[in-house]
XYZ file of C-alpha atoms in Angstrom:
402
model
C 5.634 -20.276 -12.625
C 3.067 -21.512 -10.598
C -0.382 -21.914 -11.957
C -4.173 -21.967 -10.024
C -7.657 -21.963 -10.691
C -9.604 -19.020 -8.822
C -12.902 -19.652 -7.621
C -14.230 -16.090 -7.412
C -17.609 -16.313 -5.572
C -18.323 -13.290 -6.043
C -22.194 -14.607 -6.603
C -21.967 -17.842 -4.251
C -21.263 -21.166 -5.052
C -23.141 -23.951 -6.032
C -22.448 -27.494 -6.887
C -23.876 -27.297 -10.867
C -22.085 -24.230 -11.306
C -18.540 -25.498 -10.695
C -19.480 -28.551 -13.012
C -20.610 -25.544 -15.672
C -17.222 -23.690 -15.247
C -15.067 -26.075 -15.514
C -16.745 -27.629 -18.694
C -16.568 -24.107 -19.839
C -13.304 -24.022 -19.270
C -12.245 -26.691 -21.409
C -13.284 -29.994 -19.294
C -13.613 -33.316 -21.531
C -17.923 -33.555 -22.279
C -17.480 -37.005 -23.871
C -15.431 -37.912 -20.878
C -17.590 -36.455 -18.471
C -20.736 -38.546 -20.124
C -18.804 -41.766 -20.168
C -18.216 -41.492 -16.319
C -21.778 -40.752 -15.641
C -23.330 -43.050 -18.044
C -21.140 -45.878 -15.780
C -22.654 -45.142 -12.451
C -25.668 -47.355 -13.395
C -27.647 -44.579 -11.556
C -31.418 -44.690 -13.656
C -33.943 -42.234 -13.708
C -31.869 -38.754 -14.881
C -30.707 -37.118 -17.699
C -28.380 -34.012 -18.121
C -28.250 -31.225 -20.243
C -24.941 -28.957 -21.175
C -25.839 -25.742 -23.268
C -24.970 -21.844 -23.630
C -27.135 -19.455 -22.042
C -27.107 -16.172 -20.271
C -28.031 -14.839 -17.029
C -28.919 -10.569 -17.341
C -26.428 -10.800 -20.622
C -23.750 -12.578 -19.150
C -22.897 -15.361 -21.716
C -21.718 -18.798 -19.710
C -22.584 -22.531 -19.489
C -25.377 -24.003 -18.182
C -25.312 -27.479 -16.443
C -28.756 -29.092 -15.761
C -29.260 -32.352 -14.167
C -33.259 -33.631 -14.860
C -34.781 -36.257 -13.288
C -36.624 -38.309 -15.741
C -39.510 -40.041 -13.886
C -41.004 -36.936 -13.013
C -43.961 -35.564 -15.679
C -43.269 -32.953 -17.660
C -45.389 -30.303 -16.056
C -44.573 -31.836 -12.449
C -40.438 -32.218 -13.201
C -39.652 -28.496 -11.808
C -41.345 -29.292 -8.515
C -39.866 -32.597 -8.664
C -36.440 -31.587 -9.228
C -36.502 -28.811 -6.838
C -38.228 -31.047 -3.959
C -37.907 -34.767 -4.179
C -34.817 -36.206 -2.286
C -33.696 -40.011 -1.770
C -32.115 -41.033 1.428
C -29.021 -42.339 1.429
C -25.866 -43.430 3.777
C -22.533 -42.101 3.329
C -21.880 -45.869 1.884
C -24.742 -46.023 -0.060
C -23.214 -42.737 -1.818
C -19.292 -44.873 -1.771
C -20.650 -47.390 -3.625
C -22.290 -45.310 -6.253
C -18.690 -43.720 -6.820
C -17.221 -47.292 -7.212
C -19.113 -48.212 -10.012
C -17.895 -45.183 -11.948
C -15.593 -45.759 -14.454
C -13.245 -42.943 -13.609
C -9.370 -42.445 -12.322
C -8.222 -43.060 -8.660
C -8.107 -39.398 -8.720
C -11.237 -38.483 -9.095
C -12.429 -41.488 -7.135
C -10.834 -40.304 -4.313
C -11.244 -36.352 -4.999
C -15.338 -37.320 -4.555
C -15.696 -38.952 -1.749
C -13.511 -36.619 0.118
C -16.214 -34.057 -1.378
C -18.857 -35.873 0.232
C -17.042 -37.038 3.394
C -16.675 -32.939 4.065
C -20.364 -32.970 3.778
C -20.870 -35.652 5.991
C -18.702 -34.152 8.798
C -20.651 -31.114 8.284
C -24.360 -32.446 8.627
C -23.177 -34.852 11.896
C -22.066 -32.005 13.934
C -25.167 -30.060 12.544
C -27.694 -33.111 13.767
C -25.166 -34.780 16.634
C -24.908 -38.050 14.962
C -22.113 -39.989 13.016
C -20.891 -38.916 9.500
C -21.800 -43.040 8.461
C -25.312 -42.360 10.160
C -26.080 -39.232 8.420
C -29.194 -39.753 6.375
C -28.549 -37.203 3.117
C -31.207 -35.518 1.986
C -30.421 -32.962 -0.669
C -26.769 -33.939 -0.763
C -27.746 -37.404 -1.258
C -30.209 -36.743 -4.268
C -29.346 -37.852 -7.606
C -28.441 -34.811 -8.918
C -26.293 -33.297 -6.217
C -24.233 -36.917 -6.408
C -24.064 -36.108 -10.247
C -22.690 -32.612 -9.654
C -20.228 -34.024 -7.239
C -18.995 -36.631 -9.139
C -18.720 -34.113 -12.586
C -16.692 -31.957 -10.288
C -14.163 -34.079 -9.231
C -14.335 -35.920 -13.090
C -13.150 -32.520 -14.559
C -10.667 -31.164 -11.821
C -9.295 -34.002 -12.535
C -9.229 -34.216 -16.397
C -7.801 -30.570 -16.252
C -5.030 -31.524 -14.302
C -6.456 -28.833 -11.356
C -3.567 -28.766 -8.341
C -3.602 -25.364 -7.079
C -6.837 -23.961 -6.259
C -7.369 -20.311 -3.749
C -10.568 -19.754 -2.682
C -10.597 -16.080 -1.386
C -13.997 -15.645 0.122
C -17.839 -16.862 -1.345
C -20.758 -14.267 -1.162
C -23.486 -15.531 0.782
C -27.525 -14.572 0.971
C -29.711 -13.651 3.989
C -33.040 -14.933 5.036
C -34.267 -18.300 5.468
C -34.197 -21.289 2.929
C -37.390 -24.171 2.633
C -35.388 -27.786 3.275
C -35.605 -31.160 4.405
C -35.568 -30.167 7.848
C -38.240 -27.025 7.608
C -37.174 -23.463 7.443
C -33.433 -22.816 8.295
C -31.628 -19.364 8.434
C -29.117 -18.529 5.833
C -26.099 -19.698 5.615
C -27.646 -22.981 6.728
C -25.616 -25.386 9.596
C -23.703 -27.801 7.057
C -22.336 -24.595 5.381
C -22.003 -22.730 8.535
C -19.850 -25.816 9.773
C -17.888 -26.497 6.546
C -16.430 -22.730 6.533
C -15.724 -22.606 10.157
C -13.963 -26.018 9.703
C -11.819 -24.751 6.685
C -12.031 -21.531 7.071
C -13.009 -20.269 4.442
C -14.323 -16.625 4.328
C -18.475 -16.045 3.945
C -19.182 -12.022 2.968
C -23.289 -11.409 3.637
C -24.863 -9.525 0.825
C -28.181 -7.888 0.364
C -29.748 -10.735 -1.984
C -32.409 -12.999 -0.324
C -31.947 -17.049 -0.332
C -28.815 -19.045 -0.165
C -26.396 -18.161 -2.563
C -23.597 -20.807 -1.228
C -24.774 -24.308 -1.027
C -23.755 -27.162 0.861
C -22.780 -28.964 -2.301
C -20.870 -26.192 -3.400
C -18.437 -25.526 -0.066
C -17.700 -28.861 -0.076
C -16.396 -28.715 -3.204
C -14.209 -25.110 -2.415
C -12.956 -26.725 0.631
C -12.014 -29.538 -0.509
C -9.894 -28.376 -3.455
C -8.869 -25.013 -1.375
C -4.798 -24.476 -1.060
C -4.766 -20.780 -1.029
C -6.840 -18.088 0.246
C -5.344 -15.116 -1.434
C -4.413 -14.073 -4.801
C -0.966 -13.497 -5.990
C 0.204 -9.884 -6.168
C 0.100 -9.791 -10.040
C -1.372 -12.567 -11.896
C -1.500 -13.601 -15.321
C -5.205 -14.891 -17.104
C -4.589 -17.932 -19.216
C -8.553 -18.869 -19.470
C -11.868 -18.262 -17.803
C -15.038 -20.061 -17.520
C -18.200 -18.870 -16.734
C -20.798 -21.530 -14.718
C -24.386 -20.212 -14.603
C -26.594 -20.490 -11.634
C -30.034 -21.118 -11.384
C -31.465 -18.228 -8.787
C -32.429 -15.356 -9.688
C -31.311 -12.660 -7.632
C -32.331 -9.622 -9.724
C -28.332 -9.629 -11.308
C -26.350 -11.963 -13.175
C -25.774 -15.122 -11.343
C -22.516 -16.933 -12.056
C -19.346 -18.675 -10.945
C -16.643 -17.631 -12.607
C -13.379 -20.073 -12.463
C -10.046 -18.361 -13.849
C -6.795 -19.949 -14.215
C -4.022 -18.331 -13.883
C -0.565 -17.997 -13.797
C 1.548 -16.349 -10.787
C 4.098 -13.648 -12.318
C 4.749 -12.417 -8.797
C 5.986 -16.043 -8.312
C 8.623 -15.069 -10.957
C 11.872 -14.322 -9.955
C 10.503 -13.916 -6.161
C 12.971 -14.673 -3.089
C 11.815 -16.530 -0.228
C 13.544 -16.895 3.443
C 12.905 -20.085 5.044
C 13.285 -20.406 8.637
C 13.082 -22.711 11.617
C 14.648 -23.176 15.156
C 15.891 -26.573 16.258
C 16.872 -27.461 19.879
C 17.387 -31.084 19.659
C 19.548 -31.495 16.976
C 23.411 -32.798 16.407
C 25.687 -30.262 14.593
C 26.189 -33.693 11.797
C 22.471 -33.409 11.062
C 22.430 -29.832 10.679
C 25.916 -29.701 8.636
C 24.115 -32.780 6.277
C 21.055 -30.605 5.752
C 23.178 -27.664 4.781
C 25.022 -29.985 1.988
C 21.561 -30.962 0.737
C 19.556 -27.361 0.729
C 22.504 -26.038 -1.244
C 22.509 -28.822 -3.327
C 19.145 -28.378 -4.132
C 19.371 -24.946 -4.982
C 19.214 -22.481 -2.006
C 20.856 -19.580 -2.570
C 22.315 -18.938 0.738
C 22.083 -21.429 3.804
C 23.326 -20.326 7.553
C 22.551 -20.665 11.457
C 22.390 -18.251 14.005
C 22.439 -19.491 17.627
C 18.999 -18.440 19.665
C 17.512 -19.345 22.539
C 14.215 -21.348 22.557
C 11.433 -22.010 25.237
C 12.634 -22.619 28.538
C 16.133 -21.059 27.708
C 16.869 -23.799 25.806
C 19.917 -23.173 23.279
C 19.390 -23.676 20.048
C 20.366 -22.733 15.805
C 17.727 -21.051 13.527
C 18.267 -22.251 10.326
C 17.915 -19.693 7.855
C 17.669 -20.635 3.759
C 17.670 -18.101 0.698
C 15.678 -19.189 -2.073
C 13.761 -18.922 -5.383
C 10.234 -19.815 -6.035
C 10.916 -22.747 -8.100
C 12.783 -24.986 -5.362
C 10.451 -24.080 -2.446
C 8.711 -27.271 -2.312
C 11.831 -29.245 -2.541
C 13.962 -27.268 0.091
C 10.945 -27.487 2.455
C 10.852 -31.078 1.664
C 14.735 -31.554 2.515
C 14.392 -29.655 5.652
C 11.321 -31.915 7.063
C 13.149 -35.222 6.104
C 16.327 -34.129 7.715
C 15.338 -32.467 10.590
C 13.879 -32.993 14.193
C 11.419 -29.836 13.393
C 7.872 -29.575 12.881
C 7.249 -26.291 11.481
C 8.677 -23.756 9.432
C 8.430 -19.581 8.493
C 8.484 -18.651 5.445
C 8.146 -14.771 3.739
C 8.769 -13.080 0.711
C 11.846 -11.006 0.567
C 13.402 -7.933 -1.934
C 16.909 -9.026 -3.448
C 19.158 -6.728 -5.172
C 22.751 -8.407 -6.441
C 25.731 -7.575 -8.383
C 26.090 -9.110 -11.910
C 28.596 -11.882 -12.171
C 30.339 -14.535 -13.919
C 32.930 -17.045 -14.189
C 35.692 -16.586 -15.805
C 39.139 -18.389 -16.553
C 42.734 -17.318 -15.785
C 45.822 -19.054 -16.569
C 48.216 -19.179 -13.927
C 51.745 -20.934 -14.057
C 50.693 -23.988 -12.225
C 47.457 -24.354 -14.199
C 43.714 -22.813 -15.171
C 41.857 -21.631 -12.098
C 38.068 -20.410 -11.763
C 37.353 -16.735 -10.943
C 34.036 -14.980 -10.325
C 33.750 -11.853 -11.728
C 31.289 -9.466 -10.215
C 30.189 -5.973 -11.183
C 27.940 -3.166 -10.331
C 28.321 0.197 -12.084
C 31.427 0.855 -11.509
C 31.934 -1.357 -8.719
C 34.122 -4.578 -9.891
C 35.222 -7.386 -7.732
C 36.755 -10.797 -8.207
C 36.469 -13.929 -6.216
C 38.199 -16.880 -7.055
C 36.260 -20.267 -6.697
C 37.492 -22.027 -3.318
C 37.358 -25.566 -4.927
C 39.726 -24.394 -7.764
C 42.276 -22.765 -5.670
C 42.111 -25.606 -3.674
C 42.979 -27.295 -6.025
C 45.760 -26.034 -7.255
C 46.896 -24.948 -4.263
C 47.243 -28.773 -3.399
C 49.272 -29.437 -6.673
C 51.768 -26.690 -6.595
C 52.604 -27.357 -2.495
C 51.813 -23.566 -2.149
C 49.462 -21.784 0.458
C 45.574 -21.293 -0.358
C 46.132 -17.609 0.375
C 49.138 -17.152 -2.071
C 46.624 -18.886 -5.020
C 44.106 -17.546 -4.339
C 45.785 -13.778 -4.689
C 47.708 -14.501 -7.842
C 44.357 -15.470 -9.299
C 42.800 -12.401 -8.393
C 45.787 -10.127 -9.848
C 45.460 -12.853 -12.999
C 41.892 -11.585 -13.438
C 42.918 -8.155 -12.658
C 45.333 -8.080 -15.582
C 43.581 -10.221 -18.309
C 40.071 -7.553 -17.791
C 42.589 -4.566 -18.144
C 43.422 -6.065 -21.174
């Protein structure tokens, strides 16, 4: 069964309070510290500890920045931004001493962000100048994030929707309406669902919708899940309510047992390409494979090819039908599937042992011998395939009765 992590944003997102989840949900702390402790970035500490938010029990993940005085490090953490180029941030994720995974996982993090604050300024993403994205502690959060998906061995994530404020937020660039331009242009770009609330100030982040879109593969929820573990990531706003991300993963039962119809039309095909890719879908497990002749744009004759499937050979068939086709595109939908019981069983016959499957329903019982084994024998004894084939059925017949 498949299995995903659920970002529920039901309070907003933010980029400390995936790191706090997903060490809350079991993320590797000493692996985590020897990651950032490699980045050979000076000046900040960290802090990982329980607290609550209105009752509500989670982790807290704080990044401080230790030149700041004591009195002053608040202000200073909350206002003071470096300036840095997209490669300035590359080559801070270079030095870290992490897997090509994660590597990878956080610059296309901060390459979303990039993307998003060009089109917001009309520049390129390499001449982007970040300000809070680009401060030590949002490139901490970023990198922690992509550290820990990582560690946890994260594939599958669905990102349903994130709660957004209202009002205006105090940046770089002055006073901007909420949801500000880089998130604006990161959710239009991935679409991925904002829902306004009642709360004043930004409750989604740039930092944070980076992150959702770039570990987003579904948008909805299964149709019955199963909860293996939760974690619980606390933010740092308070709206007047408990403010956290909470990260689930689960497990898809609807997944379970679930039939799938794949289908795709194909104009410019030969039939030895389509009868290959029948060989290998049923080879690989489809249940049922067939075409039906249809007509395409501009008239065009053509075969929709239709495949029965379970859940767990999805990928593959999809796969096989990509590879081994001219098409580009495919359907795919859930179906209902009711079938008989059956089995195989073996009947002796005067020429030799032949393959039947028996198949039942109530009192419904039918028997269909297997074509290769009648084939076989049918080929040994000289006789027809339709004389086998109905001694083997009487054969089965008889030896039930029995």
């Amino acid at each position: 069964m498949a299995e995903y992590l659920y970002f529920e944003g039901a309070c907003g997102i933010s980029g400390d309070m995936i790191v706090a989840s997903l060490l809350d949900l079991g993320g590797n702390k000493n692996k985590l510290d020897k990651v950032l402790k490699s980045l050979q970035l000076d000046g900040f500490a960290y802090h990982i500890e329980q607290k609550s938010s209105y009752s509500i029990c989670g982790c807290d993940f704080d990044v401080h920045l230790r030149q700041a005085p004591h009195h002053q490090e608040e202000h200073y953490h909350e206002h003071h931004h470096e300036h840095r180029h997209l490669s300035d941030v590359y080559e801070i994720i270079d030095r870290g001493e992490m897997t090509d995974n994660a590597r990878q996982l956080a610059k296309k993090i901060f390459l979303i962000v990039a993307e998003a604050e060009s089109r917001a300024h009309g520049c390129a993403p390499d001449e982007v100048h970040f300000h809070e994205v680009g401060a030590v502690d949002s490139i901490v959060d970023i990198i922690s994030v992509a550290v820990l998906i990582d560690d946890l061995q994260i594939k599958n994530v669905i990102v349903s929707g994130l709660c957004e404020g209202q009002g205006f937020v105090t940046c770089q660039h002055g006073v901007l309406p909420v949801p500000v331009p880089a998130v604006v242009n990161i959710a239009e770009k991935y679409g991925i669902i904002l829902r306004p609330t009642d709360n004043n100030g930004e409750m989604v982040t740039p930092t944070g919708i980076a992150v959702a879109a770039a570990l987003k593969t579904a948008e909805k929820l299964p149709a019955s899940y199963k909860i293996l573990k939760t974690g619980i990531g606390l933010g740092k706003r308070d709206f007047g309510h408990a403010n956290f991300l909470r990260t689930m993963l689960i497990e898809d039962t609807a997944a379970e047992n679930q039939t799938y119809v794949i289908e795709t039309n194909i104009d410019d095909a030969t039939a030895e390409e389509l009868g290959l890719v029948m060989e290998k879908l049923l080879a690989a497990g489809a249940a049922d494979v067939h075409f039906e002749p249809c007509f395409m744009k501009k008239n065009r004759p053509a075969y929709m090819l239709r495949v029965v499937a379970d859940t767990g050979c999805l990928s593959r068939l999809e796969e096989i039908i990509f590879c081994n086709t001219t098409t580009i595109g495919l359907r795919k939908y859930a179906v209902e599937r009711r079938r008989m019981e059956r089995k195989i069983i073996k009947v002796e016959l005067p020429y030799g042992t032949a393959e039947v499957k028996k198949c039942w329903l109530n009192n419904i019982v039918r028997y269909y011998p297997e074509y290769e084994s009648i084939k076989a024998l049918a080929a040994k004894t000289g006789d027809s395939y339709r004389s086998v084939y109905a001694k083997a059925v009487r054969a089965a017949e008889e030896q039930d009765a029995c």
